Amino acid sequence: MNKRADLGITEQAAEGKLTDEAFAAARALIGCKLRPEQYLRDASVDSIIIFGNGIGDLNPLYRDQEYARWTRFGGLIAHPCFPWTHHWPGRSYWGLPGV
């Protein structure tokens, strides 16, 4: 056991393949208005804290309300990447799959 064949490992790349059909489907989207899916709707205290925890940023400005209250900001602030939770084009399901 533990041989490549036994584990189902092949020489094929795990990524998507660029085929003529995939390019034709992508070209068909030219001129179409693509609307990305909205991930979050509100910038609540909980969503800001959960985002900071989720990306592993331990900065207390993004996670600790008591600490943040005594800073020049006067309260919790969102991580600079937090706006991407409201508009994240990568969550749309179009384009070249696997690429």
mmCIF file of C-alpha atoms in Angstrom:
data_model
loop_
_atom_site.group_PDB
_atom_site.id
_atom_site.type_symbol
_atom_site.label_atom_id
_atom_site.label_comp_id
_atom_site.label_asym_id
_atom_site.label_seq_id
_atom_site.Cartn_x
_atom_site.Cartn_y
_atom_site.Cartn_z
ATOM 1 C CA MET A 1 0.000 0.000 0.000
ATOM 2 C CA ASN A 2 0.987 3.687 -0.051
ATOM 3 C CA LYS A 3 2.150 3.476 -3.637
ATOM 4 C CA ARG A 4 1.074 6.300 -5.917
ATOM 5 C CA ALA A 5 -1.345 4.058 -7.820
ATOM 6 C CA ASP A 6 -2.867 2.698 -4.606
ATOM 7 C CA LEU A 7 -3.542 6.237 -3.386
ATOM 8 C CA GLY A 8 -5.136 7.319 -6.658
ATOM 9 C CA ILE A 9 -2.319 9.762 -7.466
ATOM 10 C CA THR A 10 -1.946 10.399 -11.182
ATOM 11 C CA GLU A 11 0.383 12.489 -13.306
ATOM 12 C CA GLN A 12 -2.502 14.764 -14.336
ATOM 13 C CA ALA A 13 -2.528 18.255 -12.890
ATOM 14 C CA ALA A 14 -5.184 18.949 -10.275
ATOM 15 C CA GLU A 15 -5.912 22.346 -11.816
ATOM 16 C CA GLY A 16 -8.549 23.000 -14.444
ATOM 17 C CA LYS A 17 -7.784 22.488 -18.101
ATOM 18 C CA LEU A 18 -7.866 25.250 -20.681
ATOM 19 C CA THR A 19 -9.914 23.794 -23.507
ATOM 20 C CA ASP A 20 -11.473 25.321 -26.602
ATOM 21 C CA GLU A 21 -14.881 24.788 -25.005
ATOM 22 C CA ALA A 22 -13.841 26.616 -21.830
ATOM 23 C CA PHE A 23 -12.540 29.565 -23.857
ATOM 24 C CA ALA A 24 -15.744 29.649 -25.931
ATOM 25 C CA ALA A 25 -17.844 29.726 -22.762
ATOM 26 C CA ALA A 26 -15.680 32.535 -21.337
ATOM 27 C CA ARG A 27 -15.923 34.513 -24.601
ATOM 28 C CA ALA A 28 -19.707 34.205 -24.473
ATOM 29 C CA LEU A 29 -19.602 36.246 -21.251
ATOM 30 C CA ILE A 30 -17.998 39.260 -22.965
ATOM 31 C CA GLY A 31 -20.364 42.193 -22.608
ATOM 32 C CA CYS A 32 -22.492 40.476 -19.942
ATOM 33 C CA LYS A 33 -22.943 42.244 -16.634
ATOM 34 C CA LEU A 34 -21.658 39.902 -13.938
ATOM 35 C CA ARG A 35 -22.823 40.546 -10.412
ATOM 36 C CA PRO A 36 -20.748 38.976 -7.649
ATOM 37 C CA GLU A 37 -22.460 37.216 -4.782
ATOM 38 C CA GLN A 38 -22.658 39.301 -1.600
ATOM 39 C CA TYR A 39 -21.039 37.473 1.307
ATOM 40 C CA LEU A 40 -21.990 39.746 4.218
ATOM 41 C CA ARG A 41 -24.615 42.449 4.488
ATOM 42 C CA ASP A 42 -23.693 44.231 7.747
ATOM 43 C CA ALA A 43 -20.451 45.292 9.400
ATOM 44 C CA SER A 44 -21.518 44.175 12.868
ATOM 45 C CA VAL A 45 -19.170 43.880 15.829
ATOM 46 C CA ASP A 46 -19.469 40.101 15.634
ATOM 47 C CA SER A 47 -18.667 39.930 11.918
ATOM 48 C CA ILE A 48 -15.606 42.185 12.394
ATOM 49 C CA ILE A 49 -14.308 40.046 15.280
ATOM 50 C CA ILE A 50 -15.023 36.767 13.478
ATOM 51 C CA PHE A 51 -13.228 38.036 10.372
ATOM 52 C CA GLY A 52 -10.144 38.955 12.427
ATOM 53 C CA ASN A 53 -10.194 35.553 14.103
ATOM 54 C CA GLY A 54 -10.751 33.795 10.784
ATOM 55 C CA ILE A 55 -7.706 35.280 9.088
ATOM 56 C CA GLY A 56 -5.605 34.795 12.213
ATOM 57 C CA ASP A 57 -4.886 38.484 12.838
ATOM 58 C CA LEU A 58 -4.326 38.893 16.572
ATOM 59 C CA ASN A 59 -4.336 42.711 16.526
ATOM 60 C CA PRO A 60 -6.627 43.725 19.420
ATOM 61 C CA LEU A 61 -7.931 46.685 17.389
ATOM 62 C CA TYR A 62 -9.915 44.166 15.332
ATOM 63 C CA ARG A 63 -10.828 41.749 18.129
ATOM 64 C CA ASP A 64 -10.955 43.339 21.605
ATOM 65 C CA GLN A 65 -13.617 45.995 22.217
ATOM 66 C CA GLU A 66 -12.239 46.989 25.624
ATOM 67 C CA TYR A 67 -8.732 47.512 24.263
ATOM 68 C CA ALA A 68 -10.002 49.361 21.186
ATOM 69 C CA ARG A 69 -12.092 51.735 23.317
ATOM 70 C CA TRP A 70 -8.911 53.308 24.726
ATOM 71 C CA THR A 71 -7.185 53.845 21.379
ATOM 72 C CA ARG A 72 -7.323 56.992 19.239
ATOM 73 C CA PHE A 73 -10.158 55.336 17.276
ATOM 74 C CA GLY A 74 -12.347 55.082 20.352
ATOM 75 C CA GLY A 75 -13.611 51.631 19.466
ATOM 76 C CA LEU A 76 -13.281 48.505 17.422
ATOM 77 C CA ILE A 77 -12.196 48.973 13.813
ATOM 78 C CA ALA A 78 -12.418 46.522 10.940
ATOM 79 C CA HIS A 79 -9.390 44.914 9.326
ATOM 80 C CA PRO A 80 -8.328 46.681 6.088
ATOM 81 C CA CYS A 81 -9.351 43.574 4.101
ATOM 82 C CA PHE A 82 -12.819 43.437 5.697
ATOM 83 C CA PRO A 83 -14.549 45.301 2.815
ATOM 84 C CA TRP A 84 -13.864 42.260 0.623
ATOM 85 C CA THR A 85 -16.485 40.389 2.656
ATOM 86 C CA HIS A 86 -19.075 42.715 1.126
ATOM 87 C CA HIS A 87 -17.827 42.591 -2.454
ATOM 88 C CA TRP A 88 -15.740 39.566 -3.277
ATOM 89 C CA PRO A 89 -15.560 38.940 -7.030
ATOM 90 C CA GLY A 90 -13.894 35.581 -6.441
ATOM 91 C CA ARG A 91 -17.141 34.184 -5.061
ATOM 92 C CA SER A 92 -18.874 34.476 -8.418
ATOM 93 C CA TYR A 93 -19.369 31.288 -10.350
ATOM 94 C CA TRP A 94 -18.200 32.160 -13.841
ATOM 95 C CA GLY A 95 -15.003 32.081 -15.837
ATOM 96 C CA LEU A 96 -12.592 29.240 -16.364
ATOM 97 C CA PRO A 97 -13.256 26.595 -13.674
ATOM 98 C CA GLY A 98 -10.156 25.470 -11.831
ATOM 99 C CA VAL A 99 -8.005 28.285 -13.204
#
